[in-house]
Amino acid sequence: MLKADNSLGIIFFPAFDWAISPTHPEREERLLYTQDQLREEGLFDIEGIREYKPEVACSEDIERVHFCFPEAEAVATRSHCISAGGAIKAAKLVMEGERERAFALVRPPGHHAMKTVQGSRGFCAINIEAIMCEYIRENYGPKRIAIVDTDCHHGDGTQDVYWHDPDTLFISLHQDGRTLYPGTGFPKESGGPKALGRTVNIPLPPGTSDDGFMMVMEKAVMPILEDFKPDLIINSAGQDNHFTDPITNMNFSAQGYAALNSMLKPDIAVLEGGYAIQGALPYVNLGISLAMAGVDYSHVREPGFNPKTLKESEEVMNYIATICEGVKEIYFNPPAESSEGVVSGNWSVRHRNIFYDTEGFTESQTESLLLCNNCRGLLKVETQREGGPMGFGLEIPAAACDSCRNQGYSLLEEAQVKSRYRYIQLINRKDKDYLRYGF
Amino acid sequence: MLLLGIDVGGTHTDAVAIGPDGLEAQVKVATRHDNLLSSIRDSLGEIVRHTDPARIKQLNLSTTLSTNSIVEGNYEDVGVIVSAGPGLDPHSFMTCKDFHVIPGSLDHRGSETKRLDNLSLEEAIASCRNAGIKVYAAVTKFSPRNPAHEKSIELAIGDNSDFTTLGHQLTGRLNFPRRISTAFYNCAVWRVFNKFADAIADTLDEMGLGHIKVNILKADGGTMPLDLSRKVPVQSIFSGPAASVMGIIALCNITHDSIIYDIGGTTTDIAIFAGGSPLIEQEGIHIGSHPTLVRALKVHSIGIGGDSAISMLNEKVRVGPNRLGPSIAFGGETPTLTDALIWKESCDCGNIERSKTGFTAFAAKNGLEPDELADQAIGYAVDKIHDSTRSLVDEINQQPVYTIHELLENRKIIPRKIYIMGGPAQAMKMDVFRKFRLSTEVPENYDVANAIGAALTRTTTELELFADTERGLMFIPSLGHRENIPRNYKLEDAEKDAMNHLLAHLGEMHVASDGSNAQITSSSSFNMVNGASTVGRNIRVKCQIKPGVDRTYS
């Protein structure tokens, strides 16, 4: 009998009865062959690997993280709540010591969901990693968390959620935004004024394969993690860098994904994208599971795998080496000012238009951070969906100073009195006070 | 018309004859492990002396033969030939020394991704032949989706083999390592089981019972005809606990979520019922050093029984898990749970005088009042049973689900009633009730419930159907049935086909079934999309004859 070096909990939730539409890449069939592969391999018979049922995230879990307009129930379906609940279950297993590591193999994904949510973007409605991380902090105390996003698409949602948080290191490896949705994720996006260098974007050229990814891990990701010294490492495990993925242009393999996870040693991995549901997902998911459990994965090979034809040229490798140096510089010597927003009085203010591609509308948003010398600052958001009513969100961070906390409540009162907003949401992490007004 | 049931247990072999008006004969003889057949012959002889042989229609037999021969390693060498393709290293699942891995692979839809290497195959077979191997197991990864490679291996083995097991014929469920060990065990016990089956048939002929139909009990709480069992002897492992569970079903009218205890000499078997039905182990049973795909009732055994020794550890009273000879009441030296029950006058068996004297002496030696010792011992045993039951129910309630619907509908099992059987059942009843505060029932005839269960258990079978409309193929692995289907083949067609094949298969086994016990246990249909258009449907249906009893006995 095989035995795992690290005990691993797998929360497998294929949501066999949920799809965006019958032929959408994010559909019922997506994890079907993964299930076949895991079952046929007898993965759950390996000593130390066990399968668990997800929990269901509640509105409070969602509204602890997101400003949801009009409300959490309106933007997240049952399947989203279970997907986020799967991630929460993974966190519980690890935090309570039942398992050393956990992998939430769930769908739908979440890393394009931003701090403010008015609908679905890039197949995502709510950010399941962020919901998990904040569940951890709420229930197990403050933690330094590193999220390494290995999805082929830039994790713009997770970046946005943690833009102002110096205790969360967000590293995203992705296909260059000039060639792929969502078109963001450049090194200069390095965090808000109070969290400069805590966002690390590593855009990679199309065609990057195992060697390129491993170079990034060795030269950039691992040294940065070593410096940051996180309490927890989370892998946002998107699998669409695979050479057979139909909507991306990378050349990563199942062996590569497994090797990356062996090196990263994430405490928790959460499935993100990945749409080569027959040729890649079964093998990549198997490889990652084995790597996380510390079981030999050297025999995992997808059909059509030929390392020679996938290999990147020397120029590409040199280019990647340059990027690694660049992003390391940004982390270790962050710029003095954020690349986004202007300072107006005590506030750092960003105006943005966010396009919800899944539903086809635009949100216009003004986000302001109170520049405080004693804490990470009070955050407020004014948001309006095209032709929709105004929403107002206010967040008092967990370690807020008294002044920011008090100012938060007076802003809340002012917002109510002025009745300019149809919906108002308060996230007070300091006192665990979560309020919502509006109709 | 009489139905016979024989349960060959660890200590006793129980036999019963059941007629239209109830129990007509019952026998208990000591089991002789070196000669199981003689135990069966003796009990059968007793039954026949008390009944009219011409009225006997059927004999259902539960035997420990396959289990014992596997557990004791008393089986013949098997040539195991596997082909794995990508994934875990197949050498991790090596079951025996003549284990050969042949290059070649199929993917999850059954497409060949690499041809089977004939040269390696020939070498493997030659090596087995030189080692004197006469039985072979051929197992390839994803064979339930496409048995072609297993069939090629069978063809290549040809005359070298007395018996060959092909993985896909055992079950359509996926799990390659378990399929390997199941096929291996099936071959390993094939010869010894068939000799036993021959002997049973001869014995029945000698006793003038050649006309009766013989069925062998399976671990899933069903039976299979003797002829079929000759090909799948592995299905007969661990049928003992199944017989007890079926006994309870026959004796009691179970409708709630319930807990079933069979308290034996050395162990207590715990089974859980959801509504009126026993729960099945999700994957299959563990035996020897390997898990298998043999379908089984979910039964959890703990080391607490009537003969469990009472001991002291750090001034605390413990019971089990060891058995150090029989109870003092039956000539032993160390006090047991039964002796404690005798002291409390819950139980009246063996030499009461001797038991009480020995019990008092043991208590005095440990500085306890006998009453105190008995209370603590019984309390310890009941606590153990209680805790194990709690964790078993928790584990069942934690089982994974795969759809939103299941997750929302998934009702938790909350036991409302307890049924107890086995030797100490009556004596333990009140103690168990006091611990759980749940209605606790001990049926009449609890001491031969296993044999009654065996006698009344119906023949069961299950099958999986797999259809791929893009390829135009429908396949039922366990029957080796494969047919072409039209592109518009739907889930409803698949369900109908699965049920028809299930009933036809019963017919082939000469079992009449009206179909009322046949049920679909799961069915799903997935659109397969290529690019942005649907290219076909991937359909999976599982159905079964529900495990249960042909009629209840009361």
Coordinates of N, CA and C in Angstrom, one line a residue, chain B residues 315-408:
Chain B
E315 N -5.1 0.9 37.4 CA -6.2 0.9 38.3 C -7.5 1.2 37.5
K316 N -7.5 1.1 36.2 CA -8.8 1.2 35.5 C -9.1 -0.1 34.9
V317 N -10.4 -0.4 34.9 CA -10.9 -1.7 34.3 C -11.0 -1.6 32.8
R318 N -10.5 -2.6 32.1 CA -10.6 -2.6 30.7 C -11.2 -3.9 30.2
V319 N -11.8 -3.9 29.0 CA -12.4 -5.1 28.5 C -11.9 -5.3 27.0
G320 N -11.4 -6.5 26.7 CA -10.9 -6.7 25.3 C -9.6 -5.9 25.1
P321 N -9.1 -5.7 23.9 CA -9.6 -6.5 22.7 C -9.2 -7.9 22.7
N322 N -8.4 -8.4 23.7 CA -7.9 -9.7 23.7 C -8.9 -10.7 24.2
R323 N -8.8 -11.9 23.7 CA -9.5 -13.1 24.2 C -8.5 -14.0 24.8
L324 N -8.6 -14.3 26.1 CA -7.6 -15.2 26.7 C -8.4 -16.4 27.1
G325 N -8.8 -17.2 26.2 CA -9.6 -18.4 26.5 C -11.0 -18.1 26.8
P326 N -11.8 -19.1 27.1 CA -13.3 -18.9 27.3 C -13.5 -18.2 28.7
S327 N -14.8 -17.9 28.9 CA -15.2 -17.3 30.2 C -14.9 -18.3 31.3
I328 N -14.9 -17.7 32.5 CA -14.7 -18.6 33.7 C -15.9 -19.6 33.8
A329 N -17.0 -19.1 33.4 CA -18.2 -19.9 33.4 C -18.1 -21.1 32.5
F330 N -17.3 -21.0 31.5 CA -17.1 -22.1 30.6 C -15.7 -22.8 30.7
G331 N -15.1 -22.6 31.9 CA -13.8 -23.3 32.1 C -12.6 -22.5 32.0
G332 N -12.7 -21.2 31.7 CA -11.5 -20.4 31.5 C -10.9 -19.9 32.8
E333 N -9.9 -19.1 32.7 CA -9.2 -18.7 34.0 C -9.4 -17.2 34.2
T334 N -9.4 -16.4 33.1 CA -9.5 -14.9 33.2 C -11.0 -14.5 33.1
P335 N -11.4 -13.6 34.0 CA -12.9 -13.2 33.9 C -13.1 -12.4 32.6
T336 N -14.3 -12.6 32.0 CA -14.7 -12.0 30.8 C -15.9 -11.1 31.0
L337 N -16.3 -10.5 29.9 CA -17.5 -9.7 29.9 C -18.7 -10.5 30.3
T338 N -18.7 -11.8 29.8 CA -19.8 -12.7 30.1 C -19.9 -12.9 31.6
D339 N -18.7 -13.1 32.2 CA -18.6 -13.4 33.7 C -19.2 -12.1 34.4
A340 N -18.8 -10.9 33.9 CA -19.4 -9.7 34.5 C -20.9 -9.7 34.5
L341 N -21.4 -10.1 33.3 CA -22.9 -10.1 33.1 C -23.5 -11.1 34.0
I342 N -22.8 -12.3 34.2 CA -23.3 -13.3 35.1 C -23.4 -12.8 36.5
W343 N -22.3 -12.1 36.9 CA -22.3 -11.5 38.3 C -23.5 -10.6 38.5
K344 N -23.8 -9.8 37.5 CA -24.9 -8.9 37.6 C -26.2 -9.5 37.4
E345 N -26.2 -10.8 37.2 CA -27.4 -11.6 37.0 C -28.2 -11.2 35.8
S346 N -27.5 -10.7 34.8 CA -28.1 -10.3 33.5 C -28.1 -11.6 32.6
C347 N -27.4 -12.6 33.0 CA -27.1 -13.6 32.0 C -27.0 -14.9 32.8
D348 N -27.6 -16.0 32.2 CA -27.6 -17.2 32.9 C -27.1 -18.3 32.0
C349 N -25.8 -18.6 32.1 CA -25.2 -19.6 31.2 C -24.0 -20.1 31.8
G350 N -23.6 -21.3 31.4 CA -22.3 -22.0 31.9 C -22.4 -22.3 33.4
N351 N -21.3 -22.4 34.0 CA -21.2 -22.8 35.4 C -21.2 -21.5 36.3
I352 N -22.4 -21.2 36.8 CA -22.6 -19.9 37.5 C -21.7 -19.8 38.7
E353 N -21.7 -20.9 39.4 CA -21.0 -21.0 40.7 C -19.5 -20.7 40.5
R354 N -18.9 -21.4 39.5 CA -17.5 -21.2 39.2 C -17.2 -19.8 38.7
S355 N -18.1 -19.3 37.9 CA -17.9 -17.9 37.4 C -17.9 -16.9 38.5
K356 N -18.8 -17.0 39.4 CA -18.9 -16.0 40.5 C -17.7 -16.1 41.5
T357 N -17.3 -17.3 41.7 CA -16.1 -17.5 42.6 C -14.9 -16.9 42.0
G358 N -14.7 -17.2 40.7 CA -13.5 -16.7 40.0 C -13.5 -15.2 39.9
F359 N -14.7 -14.6 39.6 CA -14.9 -13.2 39.5 C -14.6 -12.5 40.8
T360 N -15.1 -13.0 41.9 CA -14.8 -12.4 43.2 C -13.3 -12.4 43.5
A361 N -12.7 -13.5 43.2 CA -11.3 -13.6 43.4 C -10.5 -12.6 42.7
F362 N -10.8 -12.4 41.4 CA -10.1 -11.4 40.5 C -10.4 -10.0 41.1
A363 N -11.6 -9.7 41.5 CA -11.9 -8.4 42.1 C -11.1 -8.1 43.3
A364 N -11.0 -9.1 44.2 CA -10.3 -9.0 45.5 C -8.8 -8.7 45.2
K365 N -8.3 -9.5 44.2 CA -6.9 -9.3 43.9 C -6.6 -7.9 43.5
N366 N -7.5 -7.2 42.9 CA -7.3 -5.9 42.4 C -7.9 -4.8 43.3
G367 N -8.3 -5.3 44.5 CA -8.8 -4.3 45.5 C -10.1 -3.7 45.1
L368 N -11.0 -4.5 44.5 CA -12.3 -3.9 44.1 C -13.4 -4.8 44.7
E369 N -14.6 -4.2 44.9 CA -15.8 -5.0 45.2 C -16.2 -5.7 43.8
P370 N -16.7 -6.9 43.8 CA -17.1 -7.6 42.6 C -18.1 -6.7 41.8
D371 N -19.0 -6.1 42.6 CA -20.1 -5.3 41.9 C -19.5 -4.1 41.2
E372 N -18.5 -3.5 41.8 CA -17.8 -2.4 41.2 C -17.1 -2.8 39.9
L373 N -16.4 -4.0 40.0 CA -15.7 -4.5 38.9 C -16.6 -4.8 37.7
A374 N -17.7 -5.5 38.0 CA -18.7 -5.8 37.0 C -19.3 -4.5 36.4
D375 N -19.6 -3.6 37.2 CA -20.2 -2.3 36.6 C -19.2 -1.6 35.7
Q376 N -18.0 -1.6 36.2 CA -17.0 -0.9 35.4 C -16.7 -1.6 34.1
A377 N -16.6 -2.9 34.2 CA -16.3 -3.7 33.0 C -17.4 -3.5 31.9
I378 N -18.7 -3.7 32.4 CA -19.8 -3.5 31.5 C -19.9 -2.1 30.9
G379 N -19.6 -1.1 31.8 CA -19.6 0.3 31.4 C -18.6 0.5 30.4
Y380 N -17.4 -0.1 30.6 CA -16.3 0.1 29.6 C -16.7 -0.4 28.2
A381 N -17.3 -1.6 28.3 CA -17.7 -2.3 27.0 C -18.7 -1.4 26.3
V382 N -19.7 -1.0 27.0 CA -20.8 -0.2 26.4 C -20.2 1.1 25.9
D383 N -19.3 1.7 26.7 CA -18.7 3.0 26.2 C -18.0 2.8 24.9
K384 N -17.2 1.7 24.8 CA -16.5 1.4 23.6 C -17.4 1.3 22.4
I385 N -18.5 0.5 22.6 CA -19.5 0.3 21.5 C -20.1 1.6 21.1
H386 N -20.4 2.4 22.1 CA -21.0 3.7 21.9 C -20.1 4.6 21.1
D387 N -18.9 4.7 21.5 CA -17.9 5.6 20.8 C -17.7 5.2 19.4
S388 N -17.5 3.9 19.2 CA -17.3 3.4 17.8 C -18.5 3.7 16.9
T389 N -19.6 3.5 17.5 CA -20.8 3.8 16.7 C -20.9 5.3 16.4
R390 N -20.6 6.1 17.3 CA -20.7 7.6 17.1 C -19.7 7.9 15.9
S391 N -18.5 7.4 16.0 CA -17.6 7.8 14.9 C -17.9 7.2 13.6
L392 N -18.5 6.0 13.6 CA -19.0 5.4 12.4 C -20.1 6.2 11.7
V393 N -21.0 6.7 12.5 CA -22.1 7.5 12.0 C -21.6 8.8 11.5
D394 N -20.6 9.4 12.2 CA -20.0 10.7 11.8 C -19.3 10.5 10.4
E395 N -18.6 9.4 10.3 CA -17.9 9.1 9.1 C -18.8 9.0 7.9
I396 N -19.9 8.3 8.2 CA -20.9 8.1 7.1 C -21.5 9.5 6.7
N397 N -21.8 10.3 7.7 CA -22.4 11.6 7.4 C -21.4 12.5 6.7
Q398 N -20.1 12.2 6.8 CA -19.1 13.0 6.1 C -18.8 12.6 4.7
Q399 N -19.5 11.5 4.2 CA -19.1 11.0 2.9 C -19.4 12.1 1.8
P400 N -18.4 12.1 0.8 CA -18.5 13.1 -0.2 C -19.8 13.0 -1.1
V401 N -20.2 14.2 -1.5 CA -21.3 14.3 -2.5 C -20.8 15.1 -3.7
Y402 N -21.4 14.9 -4.8 CA -20.9 15.5 -6.0 C -21.8 16.5 -6.7
T403 N -23.0 16.6 -6.3 CA -23.8 17.7 -6.9 C -24.5 18.6 -5.9
I404 N -24.9 19.7 -6.3 CA -25.5 20.7 -5.5 C -26.7 20.1 -4.8
H405 N -27.5 19.4 -5.7 CA -28.7 18.8 -5.3 C -28.4 17.8 -4.1
E406 N -27.4 16.9 -4.3 CA -27.1 16.0 -3.2 C -26.7 16.7 -1.9
L407 N -25.9 17.8 -2.1 CA -25.5 18.5 -0.9 C -26.6 19.1 -0.1
L408 N -27.6 19.6 -0.9 CA -28.7 20.3 -0.2 C -29.7 19.2 0.3

